CSV table of C-alpha atoms and ligand atoms in Angstrom, one decimal:
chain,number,residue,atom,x,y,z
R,1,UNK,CA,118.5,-124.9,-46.0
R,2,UNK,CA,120.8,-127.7,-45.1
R,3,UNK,CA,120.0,-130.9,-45.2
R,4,UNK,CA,120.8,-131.7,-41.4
R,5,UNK,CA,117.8,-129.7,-40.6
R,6,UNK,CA,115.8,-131.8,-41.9
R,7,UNK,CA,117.4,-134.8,-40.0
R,8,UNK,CA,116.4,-132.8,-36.9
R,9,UNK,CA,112.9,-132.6,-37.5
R,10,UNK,CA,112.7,-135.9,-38.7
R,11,UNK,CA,112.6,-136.4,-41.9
R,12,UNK,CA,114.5,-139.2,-43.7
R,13,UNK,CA,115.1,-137.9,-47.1
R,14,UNK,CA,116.4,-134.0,-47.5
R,15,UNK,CA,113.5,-132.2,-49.3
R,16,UNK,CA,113.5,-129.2,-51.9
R,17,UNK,CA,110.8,-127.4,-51.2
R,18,UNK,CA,109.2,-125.8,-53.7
R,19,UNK,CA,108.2,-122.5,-51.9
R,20,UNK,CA,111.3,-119.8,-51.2
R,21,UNK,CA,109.3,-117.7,-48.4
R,22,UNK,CA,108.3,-121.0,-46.4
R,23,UNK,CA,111.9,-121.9,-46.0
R,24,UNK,CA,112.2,-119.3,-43.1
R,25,UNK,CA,109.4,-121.0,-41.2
R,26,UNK,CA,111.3,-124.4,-41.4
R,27,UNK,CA,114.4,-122.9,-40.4
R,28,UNK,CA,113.2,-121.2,-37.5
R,29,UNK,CA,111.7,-124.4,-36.6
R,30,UNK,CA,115.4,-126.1,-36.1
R,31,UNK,CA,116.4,-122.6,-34.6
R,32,UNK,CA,113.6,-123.3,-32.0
R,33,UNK,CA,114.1,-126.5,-31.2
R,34,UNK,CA,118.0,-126.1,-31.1
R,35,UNK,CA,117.5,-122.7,-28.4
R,36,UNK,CA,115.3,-124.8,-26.8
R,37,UNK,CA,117.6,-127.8,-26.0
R,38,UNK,CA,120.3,-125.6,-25.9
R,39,UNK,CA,118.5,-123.8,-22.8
R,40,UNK,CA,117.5,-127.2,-21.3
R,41,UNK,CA,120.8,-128.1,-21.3
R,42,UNK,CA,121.9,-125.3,-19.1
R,43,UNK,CA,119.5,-125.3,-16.9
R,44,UNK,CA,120.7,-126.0,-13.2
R,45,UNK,CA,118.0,-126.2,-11.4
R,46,UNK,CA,114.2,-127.1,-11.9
R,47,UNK,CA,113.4,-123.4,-12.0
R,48,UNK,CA,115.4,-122.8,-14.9
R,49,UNK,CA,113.8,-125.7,-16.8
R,50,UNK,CA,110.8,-124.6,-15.9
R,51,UNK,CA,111.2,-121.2,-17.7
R,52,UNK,CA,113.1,-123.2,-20.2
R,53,UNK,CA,110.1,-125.2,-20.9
R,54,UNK,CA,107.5,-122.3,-20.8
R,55,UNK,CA,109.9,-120.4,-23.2
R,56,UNK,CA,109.8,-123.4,-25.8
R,57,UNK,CA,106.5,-125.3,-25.6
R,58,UNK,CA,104.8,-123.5,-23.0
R,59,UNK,CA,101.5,-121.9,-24.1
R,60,UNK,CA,102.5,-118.9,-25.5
R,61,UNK,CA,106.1,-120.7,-26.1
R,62,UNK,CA,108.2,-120.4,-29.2
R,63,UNK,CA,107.5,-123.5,-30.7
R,64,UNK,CA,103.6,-123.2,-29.8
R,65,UNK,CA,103.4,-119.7,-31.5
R,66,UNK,CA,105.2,-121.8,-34.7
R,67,UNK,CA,102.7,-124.5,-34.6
R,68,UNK,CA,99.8,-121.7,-34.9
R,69,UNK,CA,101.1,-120.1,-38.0
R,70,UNK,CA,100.6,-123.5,-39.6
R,71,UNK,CA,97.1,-121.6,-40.9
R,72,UNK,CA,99.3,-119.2,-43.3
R,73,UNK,CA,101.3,-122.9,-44.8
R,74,UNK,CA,100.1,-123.7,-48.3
R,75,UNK,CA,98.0,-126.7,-48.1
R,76,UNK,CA,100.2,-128.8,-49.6
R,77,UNK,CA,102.8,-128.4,-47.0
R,78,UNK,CA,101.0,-128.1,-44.3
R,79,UNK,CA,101.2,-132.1,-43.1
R,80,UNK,CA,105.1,-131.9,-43.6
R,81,UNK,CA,105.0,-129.1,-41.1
R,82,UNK,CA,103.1,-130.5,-38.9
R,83,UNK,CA,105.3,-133.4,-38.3
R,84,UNK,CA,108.3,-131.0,-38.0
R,85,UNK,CA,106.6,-129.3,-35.0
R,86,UNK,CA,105.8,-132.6,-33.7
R,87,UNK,CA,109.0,-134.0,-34.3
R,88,UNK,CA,110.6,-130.7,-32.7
R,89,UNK,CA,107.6,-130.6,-29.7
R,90,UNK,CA,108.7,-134.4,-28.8
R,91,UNK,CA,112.5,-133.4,-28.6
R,92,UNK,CA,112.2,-130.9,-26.7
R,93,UNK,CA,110.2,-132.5,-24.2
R,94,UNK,CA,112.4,-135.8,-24.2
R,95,UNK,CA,115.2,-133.4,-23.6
R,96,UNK,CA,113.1,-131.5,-20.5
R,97,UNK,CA,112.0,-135.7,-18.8
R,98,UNK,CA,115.9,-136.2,-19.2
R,99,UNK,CA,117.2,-132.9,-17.5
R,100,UNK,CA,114.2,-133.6,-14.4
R,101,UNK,CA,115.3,-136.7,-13.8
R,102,UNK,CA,119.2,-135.6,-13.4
R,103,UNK,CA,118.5,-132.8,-11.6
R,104,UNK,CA,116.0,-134.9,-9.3
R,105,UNK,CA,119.1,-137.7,-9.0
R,106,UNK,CA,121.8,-134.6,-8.5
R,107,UNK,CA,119.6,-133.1,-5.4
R,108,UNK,CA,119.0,-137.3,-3.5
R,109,UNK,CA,122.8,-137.3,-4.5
R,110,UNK,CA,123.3,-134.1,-2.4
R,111,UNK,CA,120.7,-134.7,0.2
R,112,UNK,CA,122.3,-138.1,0.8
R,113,UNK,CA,125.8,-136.7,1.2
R,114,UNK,CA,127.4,-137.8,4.5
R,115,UNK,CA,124.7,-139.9,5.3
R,116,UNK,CA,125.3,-143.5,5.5
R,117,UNK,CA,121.7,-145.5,4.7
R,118,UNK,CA,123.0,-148.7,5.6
R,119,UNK,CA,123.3,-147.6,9.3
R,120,UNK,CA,120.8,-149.2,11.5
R,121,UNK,CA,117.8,-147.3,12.5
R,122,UNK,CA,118.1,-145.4,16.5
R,123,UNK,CA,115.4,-147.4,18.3
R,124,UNK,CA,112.2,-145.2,19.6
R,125,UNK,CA,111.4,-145.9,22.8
R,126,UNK,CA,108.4,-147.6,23.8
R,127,UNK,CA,105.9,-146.9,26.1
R,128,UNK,CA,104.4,-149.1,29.1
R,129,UNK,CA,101.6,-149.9,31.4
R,130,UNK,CA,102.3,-148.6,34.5
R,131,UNK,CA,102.7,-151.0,37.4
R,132,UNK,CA,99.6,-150.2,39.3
R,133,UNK,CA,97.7,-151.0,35.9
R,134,UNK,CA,99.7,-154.0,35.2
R,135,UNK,CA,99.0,-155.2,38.8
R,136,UNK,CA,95.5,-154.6,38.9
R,137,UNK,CA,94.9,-156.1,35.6
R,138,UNK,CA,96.5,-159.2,36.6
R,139,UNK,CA,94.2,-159.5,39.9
R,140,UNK,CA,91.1,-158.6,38.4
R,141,UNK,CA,92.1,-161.3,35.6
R,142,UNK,CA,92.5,-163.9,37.8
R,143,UNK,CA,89.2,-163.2,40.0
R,144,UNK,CA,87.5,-162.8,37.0
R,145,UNK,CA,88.5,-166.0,35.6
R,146,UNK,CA,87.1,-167.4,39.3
R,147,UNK,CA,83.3,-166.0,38.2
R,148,UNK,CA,83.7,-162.4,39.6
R,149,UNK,CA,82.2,-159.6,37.5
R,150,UNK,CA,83.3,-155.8,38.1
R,151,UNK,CA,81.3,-153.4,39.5
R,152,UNK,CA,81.6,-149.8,40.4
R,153,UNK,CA,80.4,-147.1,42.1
R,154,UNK,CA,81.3,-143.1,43.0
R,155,UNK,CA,84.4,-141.6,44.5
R,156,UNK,CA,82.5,-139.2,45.9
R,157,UNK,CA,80.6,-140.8,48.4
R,158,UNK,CA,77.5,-140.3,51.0
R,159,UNK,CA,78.3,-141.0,55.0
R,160,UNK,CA,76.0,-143.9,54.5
R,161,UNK,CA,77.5,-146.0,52.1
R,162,UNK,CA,80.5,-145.4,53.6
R,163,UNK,CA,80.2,-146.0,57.1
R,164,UNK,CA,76.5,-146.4,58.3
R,165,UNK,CA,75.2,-149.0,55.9
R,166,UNK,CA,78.8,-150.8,56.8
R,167,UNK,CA,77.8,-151.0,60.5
R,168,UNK,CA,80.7,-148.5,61.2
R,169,UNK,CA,79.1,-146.2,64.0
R,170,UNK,CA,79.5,-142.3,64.5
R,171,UNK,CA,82.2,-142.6,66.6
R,172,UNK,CA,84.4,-144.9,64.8
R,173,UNK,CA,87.9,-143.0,64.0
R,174,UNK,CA,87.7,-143.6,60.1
R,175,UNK,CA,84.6,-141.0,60.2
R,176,UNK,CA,87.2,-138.6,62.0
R,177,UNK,CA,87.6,-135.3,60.2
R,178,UNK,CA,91.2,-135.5,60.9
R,179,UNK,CA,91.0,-139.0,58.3
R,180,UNK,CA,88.8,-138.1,55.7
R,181,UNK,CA,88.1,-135.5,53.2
R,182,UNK,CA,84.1,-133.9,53.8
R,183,UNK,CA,82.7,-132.1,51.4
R,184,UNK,CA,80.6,-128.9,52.3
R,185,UNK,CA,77.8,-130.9,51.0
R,186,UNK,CA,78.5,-133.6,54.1
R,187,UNK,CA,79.3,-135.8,51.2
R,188,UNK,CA,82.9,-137.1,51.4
R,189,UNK,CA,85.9,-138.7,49.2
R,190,UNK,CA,85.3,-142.8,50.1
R,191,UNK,CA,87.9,-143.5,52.5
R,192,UNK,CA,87.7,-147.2,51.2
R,193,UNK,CA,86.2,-149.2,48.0
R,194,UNK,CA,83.9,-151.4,50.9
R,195,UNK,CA,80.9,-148.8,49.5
R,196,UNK,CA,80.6,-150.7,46.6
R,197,UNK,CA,79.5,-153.6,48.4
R,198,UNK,CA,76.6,-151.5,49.7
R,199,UNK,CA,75.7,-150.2,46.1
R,200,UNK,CA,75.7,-153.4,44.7
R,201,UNK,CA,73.6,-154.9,46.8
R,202,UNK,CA,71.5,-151.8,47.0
R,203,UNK,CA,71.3,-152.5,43.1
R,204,UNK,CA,71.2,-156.4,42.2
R,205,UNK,CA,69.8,-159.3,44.5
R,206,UNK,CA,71.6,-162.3,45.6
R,207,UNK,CA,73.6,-164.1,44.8
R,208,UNK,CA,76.6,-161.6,44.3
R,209,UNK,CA,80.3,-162.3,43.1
R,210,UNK,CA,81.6,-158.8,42.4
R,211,UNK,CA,85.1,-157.1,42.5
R,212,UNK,CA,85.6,-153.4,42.3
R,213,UNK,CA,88.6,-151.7,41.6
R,214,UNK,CA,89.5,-147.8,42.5
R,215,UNK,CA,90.7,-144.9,44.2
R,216,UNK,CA,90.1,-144.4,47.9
R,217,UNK,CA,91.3,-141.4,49.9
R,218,UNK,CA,92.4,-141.0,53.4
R,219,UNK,CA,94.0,-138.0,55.4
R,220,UNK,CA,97.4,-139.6,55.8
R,221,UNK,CA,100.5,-138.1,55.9
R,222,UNK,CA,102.3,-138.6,52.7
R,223,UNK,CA,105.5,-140.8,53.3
R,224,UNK,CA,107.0,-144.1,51.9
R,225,UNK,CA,104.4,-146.5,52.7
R,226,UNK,CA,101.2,-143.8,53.0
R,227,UNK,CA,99.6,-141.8,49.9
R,228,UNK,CA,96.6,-139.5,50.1
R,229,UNK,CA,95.1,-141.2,47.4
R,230,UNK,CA,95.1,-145.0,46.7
R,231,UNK,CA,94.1,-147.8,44.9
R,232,UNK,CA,91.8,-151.0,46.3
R,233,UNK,CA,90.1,-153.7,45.1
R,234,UNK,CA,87.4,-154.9,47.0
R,235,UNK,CA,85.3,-158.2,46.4
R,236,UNK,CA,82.4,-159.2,47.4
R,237,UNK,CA,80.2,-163.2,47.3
R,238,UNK,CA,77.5,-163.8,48.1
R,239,UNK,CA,75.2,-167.1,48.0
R,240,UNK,CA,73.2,-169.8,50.0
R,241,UNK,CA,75.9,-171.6,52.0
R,242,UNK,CA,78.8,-169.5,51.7
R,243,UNK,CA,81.4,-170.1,54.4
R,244,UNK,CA,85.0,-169.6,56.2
R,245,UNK,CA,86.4,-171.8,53.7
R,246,UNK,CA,84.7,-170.6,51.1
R,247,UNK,CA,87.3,-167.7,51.8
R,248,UNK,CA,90.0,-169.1,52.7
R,249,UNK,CA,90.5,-170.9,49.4
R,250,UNK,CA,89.6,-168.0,47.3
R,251,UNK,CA,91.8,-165.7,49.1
R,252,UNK,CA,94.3,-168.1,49.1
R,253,UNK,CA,94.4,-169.3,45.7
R,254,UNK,CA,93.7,-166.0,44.1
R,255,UNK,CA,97.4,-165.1,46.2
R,256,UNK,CA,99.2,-167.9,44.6
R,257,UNK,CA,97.9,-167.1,41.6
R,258,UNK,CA,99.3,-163.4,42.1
R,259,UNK,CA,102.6,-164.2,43.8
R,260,UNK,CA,103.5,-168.1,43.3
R,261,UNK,CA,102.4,-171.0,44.5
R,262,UNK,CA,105.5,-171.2,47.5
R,263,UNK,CA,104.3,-168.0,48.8
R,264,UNK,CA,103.1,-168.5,52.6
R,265,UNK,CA,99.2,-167.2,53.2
R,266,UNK,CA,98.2,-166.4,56.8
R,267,UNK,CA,95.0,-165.1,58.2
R,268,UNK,CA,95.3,-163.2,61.5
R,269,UNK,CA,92.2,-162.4,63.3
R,270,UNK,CA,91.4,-158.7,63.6
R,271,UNK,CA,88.2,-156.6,63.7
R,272,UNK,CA,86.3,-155.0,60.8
R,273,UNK,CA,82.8,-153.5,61.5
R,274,UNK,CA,81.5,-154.9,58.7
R,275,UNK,CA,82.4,-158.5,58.9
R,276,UNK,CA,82.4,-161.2,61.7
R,277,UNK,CA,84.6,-163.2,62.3
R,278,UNK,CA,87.3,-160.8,60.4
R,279,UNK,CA,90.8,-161.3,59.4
R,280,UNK,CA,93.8,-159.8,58.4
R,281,UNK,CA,95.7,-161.8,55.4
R,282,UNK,CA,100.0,-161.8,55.6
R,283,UNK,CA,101.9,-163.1,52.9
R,284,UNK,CA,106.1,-164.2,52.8
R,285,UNK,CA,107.6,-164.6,49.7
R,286,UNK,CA,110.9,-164.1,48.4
R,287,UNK,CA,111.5,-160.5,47.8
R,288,UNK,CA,115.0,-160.1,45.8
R,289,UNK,CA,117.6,-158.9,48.3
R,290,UNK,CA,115.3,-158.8,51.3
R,291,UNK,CA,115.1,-161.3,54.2
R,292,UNK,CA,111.5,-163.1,54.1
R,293,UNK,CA,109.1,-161.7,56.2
R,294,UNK,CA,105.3,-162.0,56.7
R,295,UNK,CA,103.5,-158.6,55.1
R,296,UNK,CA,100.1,-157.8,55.3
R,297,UNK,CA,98.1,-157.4,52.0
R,298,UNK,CA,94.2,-157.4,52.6
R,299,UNK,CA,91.4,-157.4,55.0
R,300,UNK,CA,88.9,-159.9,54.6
R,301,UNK,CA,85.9,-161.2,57.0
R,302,UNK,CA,82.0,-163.3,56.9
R,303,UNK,CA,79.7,-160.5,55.8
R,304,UNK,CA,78.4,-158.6,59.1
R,305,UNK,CA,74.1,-159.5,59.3
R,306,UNK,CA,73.9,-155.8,60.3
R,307,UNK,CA,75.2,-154.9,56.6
R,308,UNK,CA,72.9,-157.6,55.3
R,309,UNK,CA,69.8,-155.6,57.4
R,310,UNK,CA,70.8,-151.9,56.6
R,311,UNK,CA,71.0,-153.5,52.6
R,312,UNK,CA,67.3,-154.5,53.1
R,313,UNK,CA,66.7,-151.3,55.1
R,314,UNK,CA,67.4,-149.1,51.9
R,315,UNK,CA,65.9,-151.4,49.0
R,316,UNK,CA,63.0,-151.9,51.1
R,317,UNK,CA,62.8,-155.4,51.2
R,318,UNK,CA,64.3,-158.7,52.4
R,319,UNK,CA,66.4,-160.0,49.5
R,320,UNK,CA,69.4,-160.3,51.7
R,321,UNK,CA,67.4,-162.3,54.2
R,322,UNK,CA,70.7,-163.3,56.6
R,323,UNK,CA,68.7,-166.5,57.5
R,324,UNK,CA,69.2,-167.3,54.0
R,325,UNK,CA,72.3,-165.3,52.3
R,326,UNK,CA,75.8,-166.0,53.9
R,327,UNK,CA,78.9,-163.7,52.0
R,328,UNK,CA,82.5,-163.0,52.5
R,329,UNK,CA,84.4,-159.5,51.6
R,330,UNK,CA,87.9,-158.8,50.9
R,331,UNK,CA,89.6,-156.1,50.3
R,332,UNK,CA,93.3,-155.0,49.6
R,333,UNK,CA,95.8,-152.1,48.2
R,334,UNK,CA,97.0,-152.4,44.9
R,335,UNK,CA,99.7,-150.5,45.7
R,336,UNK,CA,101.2,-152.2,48.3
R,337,UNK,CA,100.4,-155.5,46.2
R,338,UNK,CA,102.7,-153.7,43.6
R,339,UNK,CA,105.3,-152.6,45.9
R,340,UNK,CA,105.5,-156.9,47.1
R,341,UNK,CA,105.4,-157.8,43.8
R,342,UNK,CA,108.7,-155.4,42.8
R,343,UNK,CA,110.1,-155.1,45.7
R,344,UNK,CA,109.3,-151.1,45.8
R,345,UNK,CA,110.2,-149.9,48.6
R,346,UNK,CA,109.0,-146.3,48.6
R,347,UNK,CA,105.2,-145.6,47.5
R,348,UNK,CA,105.8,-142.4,46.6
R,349,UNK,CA,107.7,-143.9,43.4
R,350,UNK,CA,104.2,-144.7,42.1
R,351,UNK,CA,103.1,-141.4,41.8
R,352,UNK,CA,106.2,-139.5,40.7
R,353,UNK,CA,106.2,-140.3,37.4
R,354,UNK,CA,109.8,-140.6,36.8
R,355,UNK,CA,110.7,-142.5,33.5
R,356,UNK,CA,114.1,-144.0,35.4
R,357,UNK,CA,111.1,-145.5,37.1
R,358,UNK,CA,108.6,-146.3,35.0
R,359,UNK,CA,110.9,-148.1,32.1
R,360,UNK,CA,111.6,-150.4,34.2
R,361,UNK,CA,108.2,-152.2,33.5
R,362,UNK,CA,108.5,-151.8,30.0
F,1,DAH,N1,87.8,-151.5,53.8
F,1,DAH,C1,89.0,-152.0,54.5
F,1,DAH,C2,90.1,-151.0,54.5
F,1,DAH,O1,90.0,-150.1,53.7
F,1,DAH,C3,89.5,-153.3,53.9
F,1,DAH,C4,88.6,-154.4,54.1
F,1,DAH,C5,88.6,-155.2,55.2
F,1,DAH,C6,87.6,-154.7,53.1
F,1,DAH,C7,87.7,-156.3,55.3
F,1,DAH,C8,86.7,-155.7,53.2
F,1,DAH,C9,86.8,-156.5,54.4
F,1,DAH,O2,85.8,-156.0,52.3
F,1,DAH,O3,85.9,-157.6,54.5
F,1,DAH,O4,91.0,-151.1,55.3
């Protein structure tokens, strides 16, 4: 045995043993260990270590197949043995923590090649609310910051909250087949958010200060102001006293709220059946690269006494006594509030879902 071996395993002092035949078991000890790291060494790849390690300290490994026959050392050597195993066990497995960690900095090394990490990051687009969302929330913000709650009601929608209970008669051209979508059922796609009124009222007594946002559907012809389906928001007060300038000033602030205070408001008298006196609301603002011009945004009018009476007719009561409750309605397309607001100039735009569009907003 030479003394170096010894070193290897740990031992400070070289040592004589006093047993001939044990001196194989030492030796193959260092052999072990020295294979071991000698494998390790080589190995190029984790795989390699892997069988490096299983072949060395692995269960049924060299060195663990060494450490058993420690039952067949005399007694007195056993301890000294056991510290060489040790001694060669902790080698080897500094040796295999070494070669893992430079194999695992070799492969970042590779993967890294011909990449530059101190380039900036390629932005991910973001996505956005679409216009009609962003417009819609902004009005329904402002009216409800003026004491309107929302309400609701179906898009699918009976004749008589539709038209009857609005005091529009059988012959009016909105009930036309040729301008709205019937149903088998007779039931029908609500040509305009003004049934709402009729459900709210139908559900809650005075006094009332509702808005309703939604979809409304119309037989038009699609083109670059007309879509098939389209967005509303109707409102609806109701109290003791309500008047014309009751109106007027909501309408008109709830406008300059939308569209800035220098935008011009005008109400042109028209004719709704379900409100008397009714008008017709223009606005002019600036539009970039257009010429001012006055553009109609909403219908409005006093709340019709027939719509009060039909109310009562289907609750069964008087709780919208018209000696008592006065109201105004309002009610105007989101879309063509969003086309004014952007200066879109086809409709069609807002459906199309083109992202050259639509990141415009974002
Ligand atoms: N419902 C009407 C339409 O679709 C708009 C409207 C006009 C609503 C006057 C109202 C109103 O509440 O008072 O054209």
């Amino acid at each position: 045995m030479r003394a170096t071996d010894w070193r290897i395993l740990g031992f400070d002092e070289p040592r004589v043993p006093r047993y001939g035949p044990r001196l194989p078991m030492n030796e193959s000890l260092s052999a072990i260990q020295a294979d071991a790291l000698a494998r390790i060494d080589a190995a190029e790849d984790p795989r390699a270590l892997e069988e490096a390690r299983i072949a060395s300290i692995g269960k049924k490994g060299a060195l663990s197949l060494a450490a058993a026959a420690i039952k067949d050392i005399p007694k007195e050597e056993k301890a000294a043995y056991g510290q060489s195993v040790n001694s060669a066990r902790a080698a080897i497995t500094a040796a295999i923590e070494a070669k893992q960690a430079a194999l695992q900095d070799a492969a970042d090394q590779s993967a890294l090649a011909g990449i530059d990490p101190t380039m900036p990051g390629r932005p991910l687009p973001t996505g956005a609310l679409h216009p009609l969302t962003l417009i819609r929330d902004e009005a329904v913000g402002i009216l409800r910051r003026m004491g309107f709650a929302l309400a609701d009601g179906p898009e699918i929608e009976d004749e008589f909250h539709c038209f009857d209970a609005l005091n529009t008669p059988a012959d009016h051209p909105a009930r036309n087949e040729k301008d709205t979508f019937y149903f088998d059922s007779g039931k029908l796609l609500r040509t305009h958010t003004s049934s709402v009124q009729i459900r709210t009222m139908e559900a809650d007594a005075p006094p009332v200060r509702i808005i309703a946002p939604g979809s409304a559907y119309r037989r038009d012809e699609i083109d670059a102001t007309h879509l098939s389906v389209f967005n509303q928001l109707e409102g609806l007060y109701i109290d003791r006293d309500v008047s014309l300038p009751d109106l007027k000033g909501t309408l008109e602030y709830f406008l300059h709220e939308l569209f800035g205070p220098s935008t011009g408001v005008r109400f042109r008298p028209h004719f709704f059946p379900f409100t008397e006196p009714s008008f017709e609301i223009d606005v002019k603002l600036e539009i970039k690269g257009q010429t001012p011009r006055w553009i109609e945004v909403a219908g409005c009018g006093m709340v019709d006494p027939a719509v009060f009476k039909a109310v009562n007719g289907s609750r069964g009561d008087n709780a919208y006594d018209p000696a008592v409750w006065t109201g105004f309605a309002f009610g105007m397309g989101l879309d063509r509030l969003a086309m004014i607001r952007w200066g879109i100039k086809d409709i069609r735009l807002l459906i199309e879902n083109d992202a050259r569009f639509l990141s415009q907003f974002a």
